[in-house]
mmCIF file of C-alpha atoms in Angstrom:
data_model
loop_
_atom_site.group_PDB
_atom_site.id
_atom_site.type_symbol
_atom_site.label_atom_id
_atom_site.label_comp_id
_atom_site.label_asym_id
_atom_site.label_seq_id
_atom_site.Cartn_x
_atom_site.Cartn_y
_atom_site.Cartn_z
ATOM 1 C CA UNK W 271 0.000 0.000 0.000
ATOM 2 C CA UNK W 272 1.145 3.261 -1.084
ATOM 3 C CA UNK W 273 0.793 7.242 0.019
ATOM 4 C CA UNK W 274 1.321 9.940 -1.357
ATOM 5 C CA UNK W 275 4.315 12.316 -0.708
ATOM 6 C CA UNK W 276 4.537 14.309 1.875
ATOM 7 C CA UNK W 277 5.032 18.121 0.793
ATOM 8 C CA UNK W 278 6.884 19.224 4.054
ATOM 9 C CA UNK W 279 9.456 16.137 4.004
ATOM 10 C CA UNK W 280 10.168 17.698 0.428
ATOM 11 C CA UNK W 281 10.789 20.823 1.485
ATOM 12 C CA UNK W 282 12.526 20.129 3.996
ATOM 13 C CA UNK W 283 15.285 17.721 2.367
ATOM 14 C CA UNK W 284 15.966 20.593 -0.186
ATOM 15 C CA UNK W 285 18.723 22.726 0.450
ATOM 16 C CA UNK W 286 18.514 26.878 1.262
ATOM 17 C CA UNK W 287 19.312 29.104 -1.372
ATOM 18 C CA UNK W 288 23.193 29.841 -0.739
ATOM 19 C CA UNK W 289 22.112 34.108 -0.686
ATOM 20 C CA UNK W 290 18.674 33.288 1.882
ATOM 21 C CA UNK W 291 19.297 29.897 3.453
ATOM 22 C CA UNK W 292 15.652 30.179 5.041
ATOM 23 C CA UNK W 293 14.545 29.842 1.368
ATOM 24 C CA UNK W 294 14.642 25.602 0.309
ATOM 25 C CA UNK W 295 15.002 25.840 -3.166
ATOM 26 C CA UNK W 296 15.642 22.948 -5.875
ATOM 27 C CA UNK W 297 17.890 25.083 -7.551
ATOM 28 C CA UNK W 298 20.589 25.629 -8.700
ATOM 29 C CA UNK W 299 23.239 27.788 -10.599
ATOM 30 C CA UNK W 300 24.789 26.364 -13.847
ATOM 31 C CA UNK W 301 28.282 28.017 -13.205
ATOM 32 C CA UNK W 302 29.026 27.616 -9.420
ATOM 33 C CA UNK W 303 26.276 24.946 -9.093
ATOM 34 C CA UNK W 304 25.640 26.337 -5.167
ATOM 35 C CA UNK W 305 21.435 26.728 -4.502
ATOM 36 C CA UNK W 306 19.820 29.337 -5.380
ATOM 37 C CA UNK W 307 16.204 30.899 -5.467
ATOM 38 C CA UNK W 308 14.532 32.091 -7.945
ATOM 39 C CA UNK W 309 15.157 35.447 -6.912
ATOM 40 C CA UNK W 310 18.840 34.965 -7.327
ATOM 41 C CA UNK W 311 18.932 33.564 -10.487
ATOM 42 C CA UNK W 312 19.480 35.211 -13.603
ATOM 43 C CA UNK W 313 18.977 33.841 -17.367
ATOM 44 C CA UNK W 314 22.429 33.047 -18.920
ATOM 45 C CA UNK W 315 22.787 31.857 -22.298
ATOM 46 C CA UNK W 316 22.707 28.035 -20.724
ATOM 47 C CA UNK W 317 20.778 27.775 -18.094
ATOM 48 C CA UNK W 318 20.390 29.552 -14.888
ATOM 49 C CA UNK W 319 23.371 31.636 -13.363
ATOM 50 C CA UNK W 320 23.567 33.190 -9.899
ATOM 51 C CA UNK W 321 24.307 36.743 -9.518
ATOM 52 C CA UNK W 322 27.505 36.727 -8.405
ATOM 53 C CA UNK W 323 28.671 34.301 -11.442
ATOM 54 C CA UNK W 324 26.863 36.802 -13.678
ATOM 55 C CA UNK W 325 29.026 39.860 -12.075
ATOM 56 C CA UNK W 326 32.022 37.867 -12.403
ATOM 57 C CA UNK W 327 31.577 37.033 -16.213
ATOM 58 C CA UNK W 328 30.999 40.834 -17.175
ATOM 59 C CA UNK W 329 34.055 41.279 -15.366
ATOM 60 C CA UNK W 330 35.554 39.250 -16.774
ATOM 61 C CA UNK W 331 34.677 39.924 -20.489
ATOM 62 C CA UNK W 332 35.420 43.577 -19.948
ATOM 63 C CA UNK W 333 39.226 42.029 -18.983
ATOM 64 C CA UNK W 334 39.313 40.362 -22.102
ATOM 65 C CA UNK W 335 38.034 42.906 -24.218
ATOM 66 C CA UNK W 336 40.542 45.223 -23.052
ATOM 67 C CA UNK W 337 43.002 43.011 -23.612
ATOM 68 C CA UNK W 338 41.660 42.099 -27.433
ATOM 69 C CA UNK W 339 41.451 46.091 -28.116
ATOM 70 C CA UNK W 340 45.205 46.486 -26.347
ATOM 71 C CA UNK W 341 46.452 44.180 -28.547
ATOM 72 C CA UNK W 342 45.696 45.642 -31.775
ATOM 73 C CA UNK W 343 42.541 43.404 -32.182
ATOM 74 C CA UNK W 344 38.888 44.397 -32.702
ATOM 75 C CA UNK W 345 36.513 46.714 -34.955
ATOM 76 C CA UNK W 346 38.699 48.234 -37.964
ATOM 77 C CA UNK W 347 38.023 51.443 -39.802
ATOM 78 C CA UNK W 348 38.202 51.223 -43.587
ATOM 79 C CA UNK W 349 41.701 52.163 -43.529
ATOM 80 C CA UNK W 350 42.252 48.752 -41.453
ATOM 81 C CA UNK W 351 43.465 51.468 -38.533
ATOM 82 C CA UNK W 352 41.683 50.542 -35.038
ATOM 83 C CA UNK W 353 38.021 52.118 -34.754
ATOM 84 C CA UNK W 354 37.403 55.220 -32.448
ATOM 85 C CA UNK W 355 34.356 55.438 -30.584
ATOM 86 C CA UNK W 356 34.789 59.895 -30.849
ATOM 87 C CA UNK W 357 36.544 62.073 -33.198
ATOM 88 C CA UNK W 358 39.475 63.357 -30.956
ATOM 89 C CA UNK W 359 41.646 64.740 -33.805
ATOM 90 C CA UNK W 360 39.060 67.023 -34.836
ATOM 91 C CA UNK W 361 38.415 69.007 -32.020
ATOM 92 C CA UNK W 362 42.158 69.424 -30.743
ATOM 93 C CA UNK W 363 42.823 70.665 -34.521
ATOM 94 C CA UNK W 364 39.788 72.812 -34.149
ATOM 95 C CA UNK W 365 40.570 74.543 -30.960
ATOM 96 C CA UNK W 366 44.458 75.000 -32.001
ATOM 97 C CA UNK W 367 43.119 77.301 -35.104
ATOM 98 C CA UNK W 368 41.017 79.296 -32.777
ATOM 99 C CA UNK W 369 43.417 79.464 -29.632
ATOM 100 C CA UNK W 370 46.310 80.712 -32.246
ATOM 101 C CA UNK W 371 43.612 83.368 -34.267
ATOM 102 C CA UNK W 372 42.730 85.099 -30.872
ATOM 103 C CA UNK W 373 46.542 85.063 -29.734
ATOM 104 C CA UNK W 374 47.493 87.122 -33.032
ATOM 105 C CA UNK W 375 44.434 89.318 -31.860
ATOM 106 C CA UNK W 376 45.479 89.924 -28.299
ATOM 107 C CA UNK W 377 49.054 90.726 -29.847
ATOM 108 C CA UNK W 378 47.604 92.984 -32.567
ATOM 109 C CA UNK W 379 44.884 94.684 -30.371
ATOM 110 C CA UNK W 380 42.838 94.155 -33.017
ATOM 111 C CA UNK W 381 40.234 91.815 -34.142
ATOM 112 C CA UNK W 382 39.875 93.147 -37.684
ATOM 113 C CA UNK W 383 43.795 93.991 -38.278
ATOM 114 C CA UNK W 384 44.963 90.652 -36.323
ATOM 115 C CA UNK W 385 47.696 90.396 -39.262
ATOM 116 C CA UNK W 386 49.947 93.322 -38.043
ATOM 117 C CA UNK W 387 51.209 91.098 -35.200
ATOM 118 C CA UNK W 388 54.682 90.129 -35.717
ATOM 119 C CA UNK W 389 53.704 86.566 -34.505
ATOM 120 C CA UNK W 390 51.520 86.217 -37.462
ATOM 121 C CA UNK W 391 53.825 87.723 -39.707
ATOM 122 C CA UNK W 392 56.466 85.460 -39.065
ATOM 123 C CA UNK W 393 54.444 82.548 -39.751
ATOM 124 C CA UNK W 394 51.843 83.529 -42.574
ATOM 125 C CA UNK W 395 53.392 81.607 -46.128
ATOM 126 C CA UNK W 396 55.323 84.461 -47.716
ATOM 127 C CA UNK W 397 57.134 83.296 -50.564
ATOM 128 C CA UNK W 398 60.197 85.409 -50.185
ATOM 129 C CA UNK W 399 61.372 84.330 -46.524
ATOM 130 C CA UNK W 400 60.342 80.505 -47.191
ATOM 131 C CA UNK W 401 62.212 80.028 -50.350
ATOM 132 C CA UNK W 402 65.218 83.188 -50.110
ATOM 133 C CA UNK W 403 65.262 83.761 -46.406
ATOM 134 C CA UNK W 404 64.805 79.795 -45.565
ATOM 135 C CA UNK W 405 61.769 79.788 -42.972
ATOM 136 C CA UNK W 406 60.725 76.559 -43.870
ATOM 137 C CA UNK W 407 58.303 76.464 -40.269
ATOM 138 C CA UNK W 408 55.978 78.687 -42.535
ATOM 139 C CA UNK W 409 54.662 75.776 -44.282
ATOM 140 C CA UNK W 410 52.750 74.402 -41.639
ATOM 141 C CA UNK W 411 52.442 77.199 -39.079
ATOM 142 C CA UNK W 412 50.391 78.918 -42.232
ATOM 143 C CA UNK W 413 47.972 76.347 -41.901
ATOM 144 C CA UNK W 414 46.872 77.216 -38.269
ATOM 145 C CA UNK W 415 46.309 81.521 -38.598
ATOM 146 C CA UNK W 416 43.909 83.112 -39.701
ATOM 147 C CA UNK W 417 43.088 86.967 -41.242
ATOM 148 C CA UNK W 418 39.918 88.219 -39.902
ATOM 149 C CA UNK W 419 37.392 86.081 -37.762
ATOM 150 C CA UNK W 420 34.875 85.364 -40.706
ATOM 151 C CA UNK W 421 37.998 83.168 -41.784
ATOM 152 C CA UNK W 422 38.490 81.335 -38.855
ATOM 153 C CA UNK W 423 35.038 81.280 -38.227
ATOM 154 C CA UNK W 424 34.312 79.392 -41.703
ATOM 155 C CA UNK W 425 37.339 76.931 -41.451
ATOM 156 C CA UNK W 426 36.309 76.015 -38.110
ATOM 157 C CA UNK W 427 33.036 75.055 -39.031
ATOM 158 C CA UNK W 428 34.048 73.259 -41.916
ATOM 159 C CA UNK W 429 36.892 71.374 -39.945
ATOM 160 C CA UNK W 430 33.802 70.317 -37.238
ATOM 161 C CA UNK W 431 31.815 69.525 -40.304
ATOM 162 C CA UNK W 432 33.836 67.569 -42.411
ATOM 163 C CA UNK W 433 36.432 66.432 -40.463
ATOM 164 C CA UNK W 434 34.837 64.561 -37.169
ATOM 165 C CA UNK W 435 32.998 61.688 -39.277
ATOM 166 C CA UNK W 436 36.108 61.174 -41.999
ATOM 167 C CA UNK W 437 38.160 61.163 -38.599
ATOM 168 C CA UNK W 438 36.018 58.061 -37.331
ATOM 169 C CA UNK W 439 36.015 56.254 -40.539
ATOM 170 C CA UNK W 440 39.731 56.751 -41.159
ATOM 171 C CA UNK W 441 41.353 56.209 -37.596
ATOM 172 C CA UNK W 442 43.303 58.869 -35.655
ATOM 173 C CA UNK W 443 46.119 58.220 -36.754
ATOM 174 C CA UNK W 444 45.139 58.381 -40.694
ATOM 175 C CA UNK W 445 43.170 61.034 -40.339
ATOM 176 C CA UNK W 446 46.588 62.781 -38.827
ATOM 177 C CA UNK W 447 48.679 62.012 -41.677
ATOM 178 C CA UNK W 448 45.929 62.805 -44.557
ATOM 179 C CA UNK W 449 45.149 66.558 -42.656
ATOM 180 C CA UNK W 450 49.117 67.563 -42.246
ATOM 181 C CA UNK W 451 49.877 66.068 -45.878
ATOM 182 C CA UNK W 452 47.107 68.087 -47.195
ATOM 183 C CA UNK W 453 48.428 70.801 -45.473
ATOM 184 C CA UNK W 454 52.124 70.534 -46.678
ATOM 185 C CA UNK W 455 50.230 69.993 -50.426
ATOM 186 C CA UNK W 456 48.608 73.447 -50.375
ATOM 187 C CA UNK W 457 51.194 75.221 -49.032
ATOM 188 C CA UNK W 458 53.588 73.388 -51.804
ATOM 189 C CA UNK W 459 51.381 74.152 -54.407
ATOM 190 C CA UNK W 460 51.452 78.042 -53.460
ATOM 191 C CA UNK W 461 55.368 78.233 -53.204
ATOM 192 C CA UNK W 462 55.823 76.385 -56.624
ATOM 193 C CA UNK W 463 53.508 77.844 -58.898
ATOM 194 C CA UNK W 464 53.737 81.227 -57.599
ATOM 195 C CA UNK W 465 56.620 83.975 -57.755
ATOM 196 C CA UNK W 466 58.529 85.261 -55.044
ATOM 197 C CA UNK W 467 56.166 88.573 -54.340
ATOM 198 C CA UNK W 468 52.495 86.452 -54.230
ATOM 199 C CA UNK W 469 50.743 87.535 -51.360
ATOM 200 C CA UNK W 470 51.182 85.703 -47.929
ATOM 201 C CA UNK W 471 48.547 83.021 -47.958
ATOM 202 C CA UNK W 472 47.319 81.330 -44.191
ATOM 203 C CA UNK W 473 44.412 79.535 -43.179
ATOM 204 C CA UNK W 474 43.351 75.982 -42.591
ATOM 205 C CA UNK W 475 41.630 75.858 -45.760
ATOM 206 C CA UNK W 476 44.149 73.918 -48.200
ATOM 207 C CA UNK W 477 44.208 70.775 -45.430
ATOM 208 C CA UNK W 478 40.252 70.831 -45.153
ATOM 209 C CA UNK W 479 40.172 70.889 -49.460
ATOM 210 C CA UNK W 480 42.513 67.496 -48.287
ATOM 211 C CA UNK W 481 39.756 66.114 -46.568
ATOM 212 C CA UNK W 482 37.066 66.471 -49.231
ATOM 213 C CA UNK W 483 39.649 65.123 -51.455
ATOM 214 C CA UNK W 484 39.527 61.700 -49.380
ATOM 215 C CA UNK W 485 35.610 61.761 -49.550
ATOM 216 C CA UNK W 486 36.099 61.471 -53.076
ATOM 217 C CA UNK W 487 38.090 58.948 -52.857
ATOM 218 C CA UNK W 488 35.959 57.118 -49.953
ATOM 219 C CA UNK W 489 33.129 57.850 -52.571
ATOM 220 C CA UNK W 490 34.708 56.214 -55.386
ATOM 221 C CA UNK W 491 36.015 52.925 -53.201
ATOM 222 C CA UNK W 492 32.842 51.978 -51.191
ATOM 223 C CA UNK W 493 30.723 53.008 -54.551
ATOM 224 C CA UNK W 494 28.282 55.071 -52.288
ATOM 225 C CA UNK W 495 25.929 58.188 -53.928
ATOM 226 C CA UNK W 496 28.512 60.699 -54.894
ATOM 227 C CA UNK W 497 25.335 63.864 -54.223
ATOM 228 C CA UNK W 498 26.264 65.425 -51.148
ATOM 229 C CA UNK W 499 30.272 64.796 -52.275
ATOM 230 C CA UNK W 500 29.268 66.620 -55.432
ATOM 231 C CA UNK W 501 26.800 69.253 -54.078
ATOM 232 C CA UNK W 502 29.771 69.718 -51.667
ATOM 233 C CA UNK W 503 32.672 70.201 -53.780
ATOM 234 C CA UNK W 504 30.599 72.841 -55.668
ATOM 235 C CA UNK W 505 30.059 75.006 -53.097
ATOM 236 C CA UNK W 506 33.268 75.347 -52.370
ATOM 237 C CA UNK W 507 34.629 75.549 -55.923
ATOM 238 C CA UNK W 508 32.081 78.523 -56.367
ATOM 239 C CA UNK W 509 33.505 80.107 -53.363
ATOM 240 C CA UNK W 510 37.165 79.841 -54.042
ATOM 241 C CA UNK W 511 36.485 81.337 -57.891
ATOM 242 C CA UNK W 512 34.016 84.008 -56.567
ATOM 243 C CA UNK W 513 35.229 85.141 -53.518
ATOM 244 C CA UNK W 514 38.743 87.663 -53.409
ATOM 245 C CA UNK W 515 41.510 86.933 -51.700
ATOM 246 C CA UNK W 516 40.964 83.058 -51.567
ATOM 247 C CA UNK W 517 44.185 80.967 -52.169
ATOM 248 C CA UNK W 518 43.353 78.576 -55.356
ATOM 249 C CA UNK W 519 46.537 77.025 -55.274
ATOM 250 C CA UNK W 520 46.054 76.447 -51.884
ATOM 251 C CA UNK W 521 43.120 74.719 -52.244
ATOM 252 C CA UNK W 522 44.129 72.871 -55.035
ATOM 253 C CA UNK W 523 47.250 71.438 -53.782
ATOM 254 C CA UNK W 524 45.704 70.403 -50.894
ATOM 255 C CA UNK W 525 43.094 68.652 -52.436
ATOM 256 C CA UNK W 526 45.246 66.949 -54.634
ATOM 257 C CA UNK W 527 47.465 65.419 -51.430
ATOM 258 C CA UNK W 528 44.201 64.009 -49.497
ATOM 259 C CA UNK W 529 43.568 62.279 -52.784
ATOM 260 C CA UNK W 530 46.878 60.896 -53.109
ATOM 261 C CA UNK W 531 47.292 59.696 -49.053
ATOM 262 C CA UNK W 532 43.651 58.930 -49.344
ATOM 263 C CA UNK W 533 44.656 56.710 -52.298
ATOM 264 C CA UNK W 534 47.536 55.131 -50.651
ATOM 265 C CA UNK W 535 44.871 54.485 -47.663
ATOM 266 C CA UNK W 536 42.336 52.315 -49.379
ATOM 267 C CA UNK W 537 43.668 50.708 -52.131
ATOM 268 C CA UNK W 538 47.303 49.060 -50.293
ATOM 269 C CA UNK W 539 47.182 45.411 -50.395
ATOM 270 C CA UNK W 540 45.712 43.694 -47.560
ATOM 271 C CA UNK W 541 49.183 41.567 -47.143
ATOM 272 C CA UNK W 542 51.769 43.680 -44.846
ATOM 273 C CA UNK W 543 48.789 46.440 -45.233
ATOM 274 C CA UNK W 544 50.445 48.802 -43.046
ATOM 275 C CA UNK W 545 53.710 48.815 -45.103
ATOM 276 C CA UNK W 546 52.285 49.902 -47.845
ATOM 277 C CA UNK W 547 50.287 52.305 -46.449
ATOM 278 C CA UNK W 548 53.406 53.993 -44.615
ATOM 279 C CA UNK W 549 54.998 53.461 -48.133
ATOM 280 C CA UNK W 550 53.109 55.063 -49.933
ATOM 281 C CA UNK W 551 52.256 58.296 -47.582
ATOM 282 C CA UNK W 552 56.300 58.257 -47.331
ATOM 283 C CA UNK W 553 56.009 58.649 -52.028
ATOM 284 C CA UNK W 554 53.550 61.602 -51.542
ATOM 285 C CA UNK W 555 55.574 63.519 -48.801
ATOM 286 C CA UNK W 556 58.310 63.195 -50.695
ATOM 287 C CA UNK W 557 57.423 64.116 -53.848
ATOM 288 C CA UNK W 558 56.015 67.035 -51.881
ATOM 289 C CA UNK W 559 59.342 68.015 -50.793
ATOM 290 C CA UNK W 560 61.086 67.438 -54.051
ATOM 291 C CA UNK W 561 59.076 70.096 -55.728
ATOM 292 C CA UNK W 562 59.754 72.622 -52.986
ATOM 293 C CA UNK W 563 63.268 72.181 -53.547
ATOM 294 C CA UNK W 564 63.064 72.316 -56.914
ATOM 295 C CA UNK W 565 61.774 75.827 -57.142
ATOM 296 C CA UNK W 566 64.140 76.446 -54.159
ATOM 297 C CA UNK W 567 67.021 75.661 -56.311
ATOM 298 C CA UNK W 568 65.517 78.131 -58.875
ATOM 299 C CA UNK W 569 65.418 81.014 -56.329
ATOM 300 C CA UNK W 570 69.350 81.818 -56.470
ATOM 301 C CA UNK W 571 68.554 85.108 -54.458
ATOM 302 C CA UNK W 572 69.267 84.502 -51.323
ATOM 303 C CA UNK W 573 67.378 87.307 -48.687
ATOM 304 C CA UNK W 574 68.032 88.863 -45.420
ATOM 305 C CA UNK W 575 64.822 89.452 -43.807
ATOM 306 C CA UNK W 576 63.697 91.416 -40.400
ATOM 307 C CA UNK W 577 60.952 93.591 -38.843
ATOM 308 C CA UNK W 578 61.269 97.224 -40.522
ATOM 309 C CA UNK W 579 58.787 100.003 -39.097
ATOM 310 C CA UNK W 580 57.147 101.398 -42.281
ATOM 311 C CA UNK W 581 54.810 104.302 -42.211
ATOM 312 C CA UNK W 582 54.172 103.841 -38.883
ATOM 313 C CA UNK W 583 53.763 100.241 -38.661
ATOM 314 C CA UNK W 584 55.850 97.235 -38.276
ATOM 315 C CA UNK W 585 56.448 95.084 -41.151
ATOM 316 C CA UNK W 586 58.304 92.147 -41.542
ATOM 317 C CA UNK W 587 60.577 92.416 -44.961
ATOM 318 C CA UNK W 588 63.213 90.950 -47.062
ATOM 319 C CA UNK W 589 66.136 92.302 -49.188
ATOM 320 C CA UNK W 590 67.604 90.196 -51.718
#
């Protein structure tokens, strides 16, 4: 003869939850295997896990991811550099042009006339100085002043505009190289192709033109609608044509170089990738160079050059 179980011997031979031993429970995690409730039991991809096994994984997958991600492992931009969650390039670049344009205004006392500072003076891209007098810094301290804060105002919002998503779908360090080549282009293009009394040229403009040459390149790899490249590139074409004073060598030169590194970017073999990357960056810098010392070589005049006061103001001039 048989009976039926008894509900409180059940209970009773189960163990407490390991967290509320007052709670029986039949139980149990799939990690640890100790009892647990229901109430300490989470959903785990098999099975039941306590919580503390469930704190300890995420722990321990953050340690691994780190450790992935410090390795060199992980999410790749399309230039097979590591991905960056934020643009961080972008903004420092930014807030350099505007921290040097309001220095050159404090030392002019004036925000129109921020020019007549020697500072700026002796690091706009005058031809006669960089070629005859050998101030070869002008190249790239050009790229970072600005006459007049419409200009900096402009660059700065291009920079923010074009340069923060081309800066997370490059990599930092890419997106390094590609602005400062860009920048050495323009400034190369306006000491080669111009004489020796052009007008100083500065501004951030011919490394930005850089940048919309890699979206044309970017454009052209990935096969994506070339519109907003195209509506883009138009605008700006229309403004360096229509409006005076704007560098088109500059601009061109520039844009030439963030096609070229862009270039050498995307299209290097996926074998020893970085290599050829480096390589190729390494072509483009140096041609670069060799044309600036080309049309060095065909400026025999050397020049003496110094601050001169000149109805009233100070200039900064040379004498061959």
């Amino acid at each position: 003869m048989s009976q039926p179980p008894n509900p409180q011997y059940q209970q009773a031979a189960m163990p407490g939850c390991w967290w509320h031993p007052n709670r029986p429970t039949g139980l149990s995690c799939s990690r640890c295997e100790r009892p647990a409730c229901p109430d300490c039991l989470r959903e785990a991809a098999v099975g039941f896990q306590c919580t503390d096994c469930v704190q300890a994984g995420r722990q321990q997958d953050r340690v691994q991811q780190k450790q992935y991600r410090d390795a060199g492992y992980g999410a790749t931009t399309i230039a097979g550099a590591r991905q960056p969650r934020t643009a961080v390039v972008t903004p420092v670049l930014l807030a350099i042009n505007v921290a040097v344009f309001f220095l050159t205004v404090a030392l002019a006392g004036s925000l129109a006339s921020n020019n007549i500072s020697e500072f700026f003076q002796l690091g706009n891209l005058a031809n006669a100085p960089t070629l005859a007098g050998n101030e070869w810094w002008r190249i790239f301290t050009s790229g970072f002043l600005h006459f007049g804060l419409l200009h900096v105002a402009s660059n700065a919002f291009s920079l923010w505009f074009v340069g923060r998503p081309l800066e997370v779908a490059l990599g930092r360090v890419p997106f390094t190289a590609l602005y400062f080549v860009s920048m050495l282009g323009g400034s190369a293009a306006c000491l080669v192709f111009s004489d020796l009394g052009a007008r100083p040229v500065v501004g951030a403009s011919g490394a930005i033109f850089g940048l919309m040459g890699a979206y044309a390149v970017i454009v052209i790899k990935l096969k994506l609608n070339p519109t907003w490249l195209l509506v883009m590139l138009g605008l700006n074409v229309f403004i360096t044509f229509q409006v005076p004073g704007i560098s088109v060598l500059g601009h061109a030169g520039g844009f030439a170089a963030g096609l070229l590194v862009t270039f050498a970017l995307l299209y290097a073999p996926e074998k020893d990738r970085l290599k050829w990357q480096i390589g190729g960056i390494v072509i483009v810098v140096v041609a670069i160079i060799g044309l600036i010392v080309w049309k060095d070589t065909q400026t025999v005049t050397a020049a003496y050059c110094e601050f001169v006061r000149f109805q009233g103001q100070v200039i900064y001039a040379c004498y061959g």
